[in-house]
Tab-separated table of C-alpha atoms in Angstrom:
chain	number	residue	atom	x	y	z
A	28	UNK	CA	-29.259	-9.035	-11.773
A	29	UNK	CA	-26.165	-8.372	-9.744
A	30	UNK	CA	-23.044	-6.162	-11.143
A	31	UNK	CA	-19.683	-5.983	-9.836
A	32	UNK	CA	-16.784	-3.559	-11.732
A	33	UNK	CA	-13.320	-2.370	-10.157
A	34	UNK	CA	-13.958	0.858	-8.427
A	35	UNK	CA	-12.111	2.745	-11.552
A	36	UNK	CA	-14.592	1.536	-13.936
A	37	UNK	CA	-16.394	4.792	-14.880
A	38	UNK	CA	-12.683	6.472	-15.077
A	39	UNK	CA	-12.345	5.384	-18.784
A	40	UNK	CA	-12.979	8.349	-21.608
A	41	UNK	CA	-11.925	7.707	-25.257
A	42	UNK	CA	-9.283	10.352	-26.752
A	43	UNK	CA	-10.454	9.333	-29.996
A	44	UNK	CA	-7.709	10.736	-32.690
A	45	UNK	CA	-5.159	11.414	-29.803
A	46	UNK	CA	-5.425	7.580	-28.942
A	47	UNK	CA	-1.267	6.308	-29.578
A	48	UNK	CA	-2.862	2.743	-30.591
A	49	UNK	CA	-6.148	3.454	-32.378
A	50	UNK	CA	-8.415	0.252	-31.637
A	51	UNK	CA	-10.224	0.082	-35.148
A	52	UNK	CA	-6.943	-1.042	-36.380
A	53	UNK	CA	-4.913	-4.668	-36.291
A	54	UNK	CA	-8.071	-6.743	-35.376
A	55	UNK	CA	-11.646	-7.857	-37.123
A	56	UNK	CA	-14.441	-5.848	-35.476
A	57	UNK	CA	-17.283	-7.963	-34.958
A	58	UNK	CA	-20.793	-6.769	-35.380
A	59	UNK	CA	-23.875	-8.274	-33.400
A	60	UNK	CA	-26.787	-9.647	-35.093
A	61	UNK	CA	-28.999	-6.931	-34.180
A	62	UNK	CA	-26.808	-3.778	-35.863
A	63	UNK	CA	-26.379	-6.119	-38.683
A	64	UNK	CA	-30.238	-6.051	-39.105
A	65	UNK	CA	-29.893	-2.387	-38.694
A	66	UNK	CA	-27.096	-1.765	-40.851
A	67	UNK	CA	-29.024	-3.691	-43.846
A	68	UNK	CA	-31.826	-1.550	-43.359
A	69	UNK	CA	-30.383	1.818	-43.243
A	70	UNK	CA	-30.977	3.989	-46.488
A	71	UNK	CA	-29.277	6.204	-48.816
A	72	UNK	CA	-25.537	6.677	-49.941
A	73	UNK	CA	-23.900	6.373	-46.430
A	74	UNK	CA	-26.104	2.773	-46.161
A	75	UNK	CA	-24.784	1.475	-49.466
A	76	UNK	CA	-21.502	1.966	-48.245
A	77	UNK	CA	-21.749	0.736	-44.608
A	78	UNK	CA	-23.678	-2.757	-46.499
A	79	UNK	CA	-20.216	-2.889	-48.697
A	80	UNK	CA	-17.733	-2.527	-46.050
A	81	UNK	CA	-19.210	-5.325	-44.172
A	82	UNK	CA	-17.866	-8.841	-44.686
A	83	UNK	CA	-20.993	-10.367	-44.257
A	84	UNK	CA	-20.165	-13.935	-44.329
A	85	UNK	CA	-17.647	-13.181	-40.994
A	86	UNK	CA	-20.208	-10.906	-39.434
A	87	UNK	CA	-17.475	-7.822	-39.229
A	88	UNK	CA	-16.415	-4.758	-40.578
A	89	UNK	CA	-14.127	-4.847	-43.881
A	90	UNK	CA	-10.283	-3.703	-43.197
A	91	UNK	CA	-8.172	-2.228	-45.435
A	92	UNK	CA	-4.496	-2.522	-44.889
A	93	UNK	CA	-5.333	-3.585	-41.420
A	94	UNK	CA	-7.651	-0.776	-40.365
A	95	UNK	CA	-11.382	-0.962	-40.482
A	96	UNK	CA	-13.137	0.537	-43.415
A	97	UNK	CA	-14.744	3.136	-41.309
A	98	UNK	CA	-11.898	4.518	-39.796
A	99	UNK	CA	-10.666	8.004	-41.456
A	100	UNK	CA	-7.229	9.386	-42.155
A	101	UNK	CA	-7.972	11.790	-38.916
A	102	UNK	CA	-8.072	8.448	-36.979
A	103	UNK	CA	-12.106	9.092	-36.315
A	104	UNK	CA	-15.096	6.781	-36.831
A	105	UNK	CA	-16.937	7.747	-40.092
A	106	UNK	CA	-19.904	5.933	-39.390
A	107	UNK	CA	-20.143	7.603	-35.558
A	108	UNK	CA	-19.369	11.254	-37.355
A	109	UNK	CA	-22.321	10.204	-40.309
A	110	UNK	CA	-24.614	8.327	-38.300
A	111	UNK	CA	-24.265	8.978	-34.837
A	112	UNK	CA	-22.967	6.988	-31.937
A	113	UNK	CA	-26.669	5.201	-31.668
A	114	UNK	CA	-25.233	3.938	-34.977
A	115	UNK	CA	-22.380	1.584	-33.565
A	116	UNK	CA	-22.172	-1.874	-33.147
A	117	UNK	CA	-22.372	-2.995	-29.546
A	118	UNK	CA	-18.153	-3.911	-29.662
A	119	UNK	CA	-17.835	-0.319	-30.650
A	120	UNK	CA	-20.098	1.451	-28.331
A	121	UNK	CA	-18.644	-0.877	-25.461
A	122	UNK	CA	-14.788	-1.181	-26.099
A	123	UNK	CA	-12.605	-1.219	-23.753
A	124	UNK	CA	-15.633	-1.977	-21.493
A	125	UNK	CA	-15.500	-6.265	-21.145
A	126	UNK	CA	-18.496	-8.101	-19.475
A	127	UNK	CA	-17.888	-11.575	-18.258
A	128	UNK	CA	-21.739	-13.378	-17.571
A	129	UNK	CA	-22.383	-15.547	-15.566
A	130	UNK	CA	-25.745	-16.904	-13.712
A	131	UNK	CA	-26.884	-13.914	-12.132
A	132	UNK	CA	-24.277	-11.974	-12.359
A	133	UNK	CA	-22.668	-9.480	-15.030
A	134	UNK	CA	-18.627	-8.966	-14.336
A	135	UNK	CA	-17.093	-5.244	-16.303
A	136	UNK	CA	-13.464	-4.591	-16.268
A	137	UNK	CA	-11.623	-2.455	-18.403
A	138	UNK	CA	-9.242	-3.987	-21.394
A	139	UNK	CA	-5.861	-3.915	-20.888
A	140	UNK	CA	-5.130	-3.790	-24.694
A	141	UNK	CA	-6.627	-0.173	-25.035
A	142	UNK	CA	-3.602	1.876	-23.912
A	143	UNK	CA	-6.210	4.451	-22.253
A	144	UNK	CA	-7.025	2.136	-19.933
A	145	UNK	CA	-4.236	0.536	-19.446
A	146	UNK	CA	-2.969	3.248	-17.889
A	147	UNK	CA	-6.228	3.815	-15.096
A	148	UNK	CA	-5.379	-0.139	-14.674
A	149	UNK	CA	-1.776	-0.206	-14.043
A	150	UNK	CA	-1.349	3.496	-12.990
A	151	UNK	CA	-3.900	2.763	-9.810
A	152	UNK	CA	-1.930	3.033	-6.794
A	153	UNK	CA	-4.138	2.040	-4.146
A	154	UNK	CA	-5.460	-1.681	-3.907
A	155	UNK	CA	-8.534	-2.190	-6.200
A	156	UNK	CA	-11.971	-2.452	-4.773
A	157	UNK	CA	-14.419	-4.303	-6.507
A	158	UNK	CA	-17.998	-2.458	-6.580
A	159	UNK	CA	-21.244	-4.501	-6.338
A	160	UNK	CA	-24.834	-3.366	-7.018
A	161	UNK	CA	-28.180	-4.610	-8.685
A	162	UNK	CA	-31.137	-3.911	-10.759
A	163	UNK	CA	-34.497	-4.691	-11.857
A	164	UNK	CA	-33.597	-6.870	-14.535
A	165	UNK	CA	-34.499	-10.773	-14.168
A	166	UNK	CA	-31.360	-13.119	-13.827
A	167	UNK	CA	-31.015	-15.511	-16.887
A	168	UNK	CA	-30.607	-19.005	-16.487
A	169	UNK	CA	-27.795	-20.892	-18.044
A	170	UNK	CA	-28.249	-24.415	-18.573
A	171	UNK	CA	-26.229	-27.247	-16.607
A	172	UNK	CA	-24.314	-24.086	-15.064
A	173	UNK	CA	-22.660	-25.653	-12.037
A	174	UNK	CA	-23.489	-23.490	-9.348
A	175	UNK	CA	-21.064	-25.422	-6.705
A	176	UNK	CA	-18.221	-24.966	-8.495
A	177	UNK	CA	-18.950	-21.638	-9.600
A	178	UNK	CA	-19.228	-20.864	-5.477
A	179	UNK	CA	-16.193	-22.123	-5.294
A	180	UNK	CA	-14.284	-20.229	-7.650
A	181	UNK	CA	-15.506	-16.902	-6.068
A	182	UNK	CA	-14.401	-17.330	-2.883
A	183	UNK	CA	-11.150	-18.836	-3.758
A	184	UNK	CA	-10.940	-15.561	-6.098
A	185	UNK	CA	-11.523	-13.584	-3.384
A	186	UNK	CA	-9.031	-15.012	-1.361
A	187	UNK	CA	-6.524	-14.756	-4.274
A	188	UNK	CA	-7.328	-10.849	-4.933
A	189	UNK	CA	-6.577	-10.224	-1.327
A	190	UNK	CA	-3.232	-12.278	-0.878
A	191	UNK	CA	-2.668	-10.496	-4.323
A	192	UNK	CA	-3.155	-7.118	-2.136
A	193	UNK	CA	-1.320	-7.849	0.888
A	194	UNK	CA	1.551	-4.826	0.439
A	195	UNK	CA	3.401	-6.813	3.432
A	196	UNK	CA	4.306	-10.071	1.624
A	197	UNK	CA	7.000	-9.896	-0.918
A	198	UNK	CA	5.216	-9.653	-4.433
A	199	UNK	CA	6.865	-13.051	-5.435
A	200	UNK	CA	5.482	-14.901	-2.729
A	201	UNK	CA	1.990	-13.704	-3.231
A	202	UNK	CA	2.013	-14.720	-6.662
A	203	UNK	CA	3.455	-18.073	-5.799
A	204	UNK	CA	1.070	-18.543	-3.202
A	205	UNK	CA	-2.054	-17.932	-5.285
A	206	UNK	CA	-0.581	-20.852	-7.999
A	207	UNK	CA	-0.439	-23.167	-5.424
A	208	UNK	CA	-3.851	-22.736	-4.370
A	209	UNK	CA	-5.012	-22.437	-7.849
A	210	UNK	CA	-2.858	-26.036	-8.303
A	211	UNK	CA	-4.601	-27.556	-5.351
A	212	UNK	CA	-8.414	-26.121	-6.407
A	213	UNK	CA	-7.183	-27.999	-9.764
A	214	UNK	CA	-6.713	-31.490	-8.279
A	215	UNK	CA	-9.603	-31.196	-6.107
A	216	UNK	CA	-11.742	-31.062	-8.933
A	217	UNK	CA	-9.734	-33.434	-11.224
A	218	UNK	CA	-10.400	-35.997	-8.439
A	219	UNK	CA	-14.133	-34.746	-8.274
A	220	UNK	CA	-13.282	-33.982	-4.226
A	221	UNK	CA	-14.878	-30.464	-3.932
A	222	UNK	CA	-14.537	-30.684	-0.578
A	223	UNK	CA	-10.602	-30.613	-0.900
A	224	UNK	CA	-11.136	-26.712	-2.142
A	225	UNK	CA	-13.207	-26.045	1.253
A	226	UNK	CA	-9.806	-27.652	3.219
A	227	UNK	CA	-6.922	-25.516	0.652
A	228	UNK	CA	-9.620	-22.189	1.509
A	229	UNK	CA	-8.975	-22.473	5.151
A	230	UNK	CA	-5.584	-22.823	4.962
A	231	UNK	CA	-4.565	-20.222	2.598
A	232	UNK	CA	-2.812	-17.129	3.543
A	233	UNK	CA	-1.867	-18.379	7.164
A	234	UNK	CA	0.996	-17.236	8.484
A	235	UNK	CA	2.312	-21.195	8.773
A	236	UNK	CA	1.739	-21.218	5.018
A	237	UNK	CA	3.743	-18.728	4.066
A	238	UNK	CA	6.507	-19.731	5.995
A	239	UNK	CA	6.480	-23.440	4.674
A	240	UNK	CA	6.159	-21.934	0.907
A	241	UNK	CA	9.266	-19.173	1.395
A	242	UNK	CA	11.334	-22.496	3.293
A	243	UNK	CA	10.261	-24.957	-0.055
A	244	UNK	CA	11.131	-22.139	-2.802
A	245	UNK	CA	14.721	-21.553	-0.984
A	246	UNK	CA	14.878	-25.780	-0.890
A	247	UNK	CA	14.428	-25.896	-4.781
A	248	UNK	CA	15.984	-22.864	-5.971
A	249	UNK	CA	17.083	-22.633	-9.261
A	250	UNK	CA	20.502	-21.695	-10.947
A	251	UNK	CA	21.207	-18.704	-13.047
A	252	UNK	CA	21.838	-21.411	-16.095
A	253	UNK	CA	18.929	-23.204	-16.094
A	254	UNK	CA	16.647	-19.373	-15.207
A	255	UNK	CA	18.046	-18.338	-18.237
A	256	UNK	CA	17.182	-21.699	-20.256
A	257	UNK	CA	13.656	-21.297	-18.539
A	258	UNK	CA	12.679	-18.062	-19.585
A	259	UNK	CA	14.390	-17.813	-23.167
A	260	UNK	CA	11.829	-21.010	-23.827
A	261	UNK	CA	9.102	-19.180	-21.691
A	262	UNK	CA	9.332	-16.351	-23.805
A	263	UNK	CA	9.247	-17.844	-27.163
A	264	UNK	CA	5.951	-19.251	-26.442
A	265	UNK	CA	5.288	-15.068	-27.996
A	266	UNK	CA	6.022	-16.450	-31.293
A	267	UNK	CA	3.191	-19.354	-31.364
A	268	UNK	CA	0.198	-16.667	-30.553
A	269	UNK	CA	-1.742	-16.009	-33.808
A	270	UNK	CA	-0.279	-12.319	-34.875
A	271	UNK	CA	-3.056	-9.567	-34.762
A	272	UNK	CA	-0.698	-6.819	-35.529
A	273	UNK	CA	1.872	-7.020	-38.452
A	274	UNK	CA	4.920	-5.733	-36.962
A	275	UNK	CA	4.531	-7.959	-33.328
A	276	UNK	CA	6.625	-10.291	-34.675
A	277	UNK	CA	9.622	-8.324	-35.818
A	278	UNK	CA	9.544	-6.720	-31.932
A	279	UNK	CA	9.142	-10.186	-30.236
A	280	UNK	CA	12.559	-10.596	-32.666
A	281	UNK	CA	14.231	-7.807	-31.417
A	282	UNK	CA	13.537	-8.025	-27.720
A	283	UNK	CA	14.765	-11.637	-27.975
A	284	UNK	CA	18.020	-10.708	-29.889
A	285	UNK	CA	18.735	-7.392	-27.095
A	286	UNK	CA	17.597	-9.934	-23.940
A	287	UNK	CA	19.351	-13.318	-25.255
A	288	UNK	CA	21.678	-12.949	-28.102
A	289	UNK	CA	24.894	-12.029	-25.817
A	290	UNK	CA	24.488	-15.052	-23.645
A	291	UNK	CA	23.524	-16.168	-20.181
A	292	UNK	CA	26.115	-14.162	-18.468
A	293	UNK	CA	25.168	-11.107	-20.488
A	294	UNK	CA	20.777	-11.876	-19.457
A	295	UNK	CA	21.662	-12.687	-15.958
A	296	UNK	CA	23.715	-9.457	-15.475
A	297	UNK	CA	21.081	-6.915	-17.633
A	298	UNK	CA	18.758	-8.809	-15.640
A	299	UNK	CA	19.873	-8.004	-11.773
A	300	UNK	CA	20.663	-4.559	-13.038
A	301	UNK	CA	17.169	-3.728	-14.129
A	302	UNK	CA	15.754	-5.420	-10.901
A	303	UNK	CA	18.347	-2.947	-8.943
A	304	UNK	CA	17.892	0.098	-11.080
A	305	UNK	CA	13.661	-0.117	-10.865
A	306	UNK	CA	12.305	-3.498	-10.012
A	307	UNK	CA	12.510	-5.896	-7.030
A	308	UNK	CA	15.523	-4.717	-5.999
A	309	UNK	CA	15.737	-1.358	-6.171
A	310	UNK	CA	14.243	1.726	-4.349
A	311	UNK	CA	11.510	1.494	-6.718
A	312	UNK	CA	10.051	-2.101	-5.229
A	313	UNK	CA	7.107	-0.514	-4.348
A	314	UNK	CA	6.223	1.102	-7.519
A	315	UNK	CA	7.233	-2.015	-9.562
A	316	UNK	CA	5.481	-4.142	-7.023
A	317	UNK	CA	2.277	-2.125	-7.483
A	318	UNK	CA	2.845	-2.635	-11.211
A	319	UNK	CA	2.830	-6.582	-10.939
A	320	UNK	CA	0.122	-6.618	-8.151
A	321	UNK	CA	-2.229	-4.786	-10.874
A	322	UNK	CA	-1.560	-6.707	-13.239
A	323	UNK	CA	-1.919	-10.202	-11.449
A	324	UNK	CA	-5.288	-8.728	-10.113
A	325	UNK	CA	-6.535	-7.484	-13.890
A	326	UNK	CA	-6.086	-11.330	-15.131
A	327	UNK	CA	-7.700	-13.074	-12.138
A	328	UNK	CA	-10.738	-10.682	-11.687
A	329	UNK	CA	-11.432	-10.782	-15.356
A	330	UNK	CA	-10.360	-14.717	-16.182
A	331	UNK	CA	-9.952	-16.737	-13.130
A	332	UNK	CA	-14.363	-17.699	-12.361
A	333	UNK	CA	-14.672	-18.407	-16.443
A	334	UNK	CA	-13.301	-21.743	-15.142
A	335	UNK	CA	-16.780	-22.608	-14.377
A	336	UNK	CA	-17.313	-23.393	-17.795
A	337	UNK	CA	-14.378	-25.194	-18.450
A	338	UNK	CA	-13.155	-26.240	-15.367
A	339	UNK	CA	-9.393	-25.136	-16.789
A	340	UNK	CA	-8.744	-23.564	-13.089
A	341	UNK	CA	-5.159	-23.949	-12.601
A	342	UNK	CA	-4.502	-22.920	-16.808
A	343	UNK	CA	-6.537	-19.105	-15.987
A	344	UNK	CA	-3.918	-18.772	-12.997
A	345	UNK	CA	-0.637	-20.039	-15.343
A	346	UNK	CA	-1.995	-17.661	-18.169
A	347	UNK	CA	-1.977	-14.944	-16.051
A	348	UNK	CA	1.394	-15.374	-14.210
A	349	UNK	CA	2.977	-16.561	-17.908
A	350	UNK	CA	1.449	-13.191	-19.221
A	351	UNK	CA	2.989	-10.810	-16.387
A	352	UNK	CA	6.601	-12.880	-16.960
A	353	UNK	CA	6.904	-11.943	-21.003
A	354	UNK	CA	5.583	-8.079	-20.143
A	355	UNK	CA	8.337	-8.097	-17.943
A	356	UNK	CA	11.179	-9.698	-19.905
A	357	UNK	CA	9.963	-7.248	-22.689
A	358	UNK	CA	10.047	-4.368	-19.994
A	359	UNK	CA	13.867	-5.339	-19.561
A	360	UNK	CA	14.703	-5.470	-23.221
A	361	UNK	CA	12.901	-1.868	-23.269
A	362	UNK	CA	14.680	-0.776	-20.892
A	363	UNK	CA	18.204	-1.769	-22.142
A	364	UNK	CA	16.871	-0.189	-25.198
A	365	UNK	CA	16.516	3.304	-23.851
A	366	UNK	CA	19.704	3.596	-21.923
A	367	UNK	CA	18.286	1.472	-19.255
A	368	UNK	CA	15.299	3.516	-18.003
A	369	UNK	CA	11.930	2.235	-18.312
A	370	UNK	CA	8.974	4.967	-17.725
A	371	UNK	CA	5.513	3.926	-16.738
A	372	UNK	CA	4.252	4.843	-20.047
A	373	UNK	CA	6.548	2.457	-21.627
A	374	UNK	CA	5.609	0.262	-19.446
A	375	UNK	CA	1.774	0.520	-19.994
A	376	UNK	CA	2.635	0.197	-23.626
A	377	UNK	CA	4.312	-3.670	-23.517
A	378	UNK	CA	1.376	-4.631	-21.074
A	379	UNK	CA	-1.501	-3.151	-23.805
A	380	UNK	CA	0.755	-4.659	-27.081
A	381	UNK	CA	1.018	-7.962	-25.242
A	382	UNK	CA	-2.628	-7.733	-23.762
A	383	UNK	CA	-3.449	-6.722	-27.253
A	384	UNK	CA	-2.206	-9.891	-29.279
A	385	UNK	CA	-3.491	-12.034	-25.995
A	386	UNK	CA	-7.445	-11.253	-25.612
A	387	UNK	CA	-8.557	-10.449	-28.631
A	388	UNK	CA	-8.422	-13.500	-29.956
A	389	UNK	CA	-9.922	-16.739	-29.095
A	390	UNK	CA	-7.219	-18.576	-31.073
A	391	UNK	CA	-4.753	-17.178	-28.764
A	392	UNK	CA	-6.457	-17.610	-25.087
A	393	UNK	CA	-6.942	-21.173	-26.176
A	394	UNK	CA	-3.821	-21.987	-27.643
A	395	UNK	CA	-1.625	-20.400	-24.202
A	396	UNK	CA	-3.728	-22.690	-22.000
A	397	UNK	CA	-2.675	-25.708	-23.761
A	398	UNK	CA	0.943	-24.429	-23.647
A	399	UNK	CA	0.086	-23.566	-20.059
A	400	UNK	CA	-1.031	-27.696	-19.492
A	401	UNK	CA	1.737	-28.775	-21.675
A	402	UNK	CA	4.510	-26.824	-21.189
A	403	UNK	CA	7.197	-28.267	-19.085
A	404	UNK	CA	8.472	-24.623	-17.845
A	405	UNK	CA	5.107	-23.469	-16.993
A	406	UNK	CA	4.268	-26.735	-14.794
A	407	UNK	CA	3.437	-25.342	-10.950
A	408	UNK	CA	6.802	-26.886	-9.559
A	409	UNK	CA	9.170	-24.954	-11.925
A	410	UNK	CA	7.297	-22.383	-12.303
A	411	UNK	CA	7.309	-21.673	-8.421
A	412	UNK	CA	11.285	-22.126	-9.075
A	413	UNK	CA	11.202	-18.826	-11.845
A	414	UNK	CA	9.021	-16.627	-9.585
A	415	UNK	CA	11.482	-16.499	-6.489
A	416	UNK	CA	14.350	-16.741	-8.446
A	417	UNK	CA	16.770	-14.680	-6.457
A	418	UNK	CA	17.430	-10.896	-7.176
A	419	UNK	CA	20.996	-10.914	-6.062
């Protein structure tokens, strides 16, 4: 079996009660089949209790007023501190460690949505290098598991990681240029022409390219108006995701009311201040543009090749771009907040409360694809428009 993991992989170590955002709280822990089997079996007083805080039916822990059953007033794991870590359920002993499997080959990352590591995530300052290496164990086969197009997907990834990467290109333009290939991989295998991914491959990245895509987004740019129409509508698409944790509604509320409620002028003017102050315009790009290039990189090298099972290739690409526009809208709203100053741990907070309400759920990853596919803002064409939007 062959592994690959982002070179910061082993960095992760759980604070435990120091964690800020405790992750046995604000989502159902689900327990594999073979702890269940354990957990029914396990005597005494401590095994009566672990069978009755089990919602059996739903194959998780019990929660009570949001936080799992298990989980003490000292924010530690009673059933780790009674029973010992050999006692946890494979989403416990494993969290915020995420494996992606596919056909001979086992993907980790790290989850965004524990703040720990968000922080090794977004606080890695060099480009990411992804770590290969194999064992012993026999690759499992996957039935109808379309090799070709899987093939496909990992070099075009590959290609996308390293225009993600290239510190030379404007940070705008390499995101733009990975949704157009992502667009064109989509048609190609809407019109069943796999070769037409080969063709897009050979192209992409050229010098000639990038050129023809910075000359088409200065053709079709859009006006501060219509941005400001755009991305109010882009960023209520936060209110349709199934809420995980009570009070993400009531600050979706409020960072719409701080970022919208005075008006376009008002947006447009908190906006290019922010983007002068720390972002895209500022002495800060590179900082900022390390911030984006992260986070552009965490959703493609953990999303983008689960496409082979749904063949939703341009969607991964939109969900990830959509998902690095609302962190940063809600970065500006925090920012205006705090007198406008924006520190990277409030920044690694948004990206692991928006990550948070995001992955975990299946609901939610489903649901922002079809808005992805549907969404008239979010098309490749307009949304090319709202990434090189002019910082004035």
């Amino acid at each position: 079996m062959e592994y690959r993991i982002p070179h910061y992989f082993e960095q992760f170590r759980c604070v435990a009660a120091e964690c800020e955002d405790t992750c046995c709280a604000g989502w159902a822990i689900m327990i594999d089949d073979a702890s269940l089997e354990r957990y029914e079996k396990l005597e005494g007083a401590f095994g009566e209790r672990l069978r009755n805080s089990i919602d059996w039916k739903e194959g998780s822990f019990c929660q009570y007023n949001k936080r799992c059953a298990f989980l003490n007033e000292q924010n530690l794991c009673d059933l780790h501190l009674e029973a010992g870590e050999d006692m946890l359920c494979d989403t416990c002993k494993n969290y915020p460690r995420h494996m992606e499997e596919f056909e001979g080959l086992r993907e980790g990352s790290l989850s965004l949505s524990c703040i720990e590591a968000a922080k090794i995530i977004l606080g890695c300052k060099e480009p990411v290098e992804f770590l290969k290496m194999e064992d012993d164990i026999e690759d499992e086969e996957y039935e109808e598991f379309d090799y070709l197009l899987f093939t496909k997907l990992m070099d075009a990834r590959e290609k996308m990681l390293q225009m993600m990467q290239r510190r030379d290109v404007d940070i705008m333009v390499r995101i733009g240029m990975v949704l157009r290939l992502a667009e064109q991989m989509q048609k190609a295998v809407d019109d069943n022409q796999m070769f037409m991914i080969d063709d897009a491959l050979e192209a992409f990245g050229k010098m000639d390219e990038l050129i023809d895509f910075q000359q088409e987004s200065e053709q079709n740019a859009i006006g501060e108006n219509e941005y400001c129409s755009h991305m109010r509508k882009i960023f209520r698409t936060l209110y349709k995701l199934e809420v995980l944790k009570a009070d993400w509604p009531e600050l979706v509320k409020h960072a719409e009311v701080v970022l919208y409620a005075e008006g376009q002028r008002a947006y447009e003017d908190k906006r290019q201040r922010f983007h002068k102050s720390i972002g895209l315009k500022s002495s800060n790009y590179d900082i900022w543009a390390c911030w984006m290039e992260q986070l552009v990189v965490y959703f493609i090298f953990t999303y983008f090749c689960g496409a082979v099972y749904d063949e939703e290739i341009l969607a991964k690409i939109q969900t990830a771009i959509l998902a690095t526009i609302l962190i940063t809208e809600l970065s500006i709203a925090k920012w205006s907040e705090d007198g406008e100053d924006l520190s990277f741990e409030g920044f690694v907070d948004i990206a692991h409360r928006v990550s948070r309400e995001l992955e975990h759920s299946d609901v939610n990853l489903l649901r922002v694809e079809k808005i992805c596919r549907q969404m008239a803002q979010l098309q490749p064409k307009e949304l090319q428009r709202v990434l090189y939007y002019p910082q004035k």
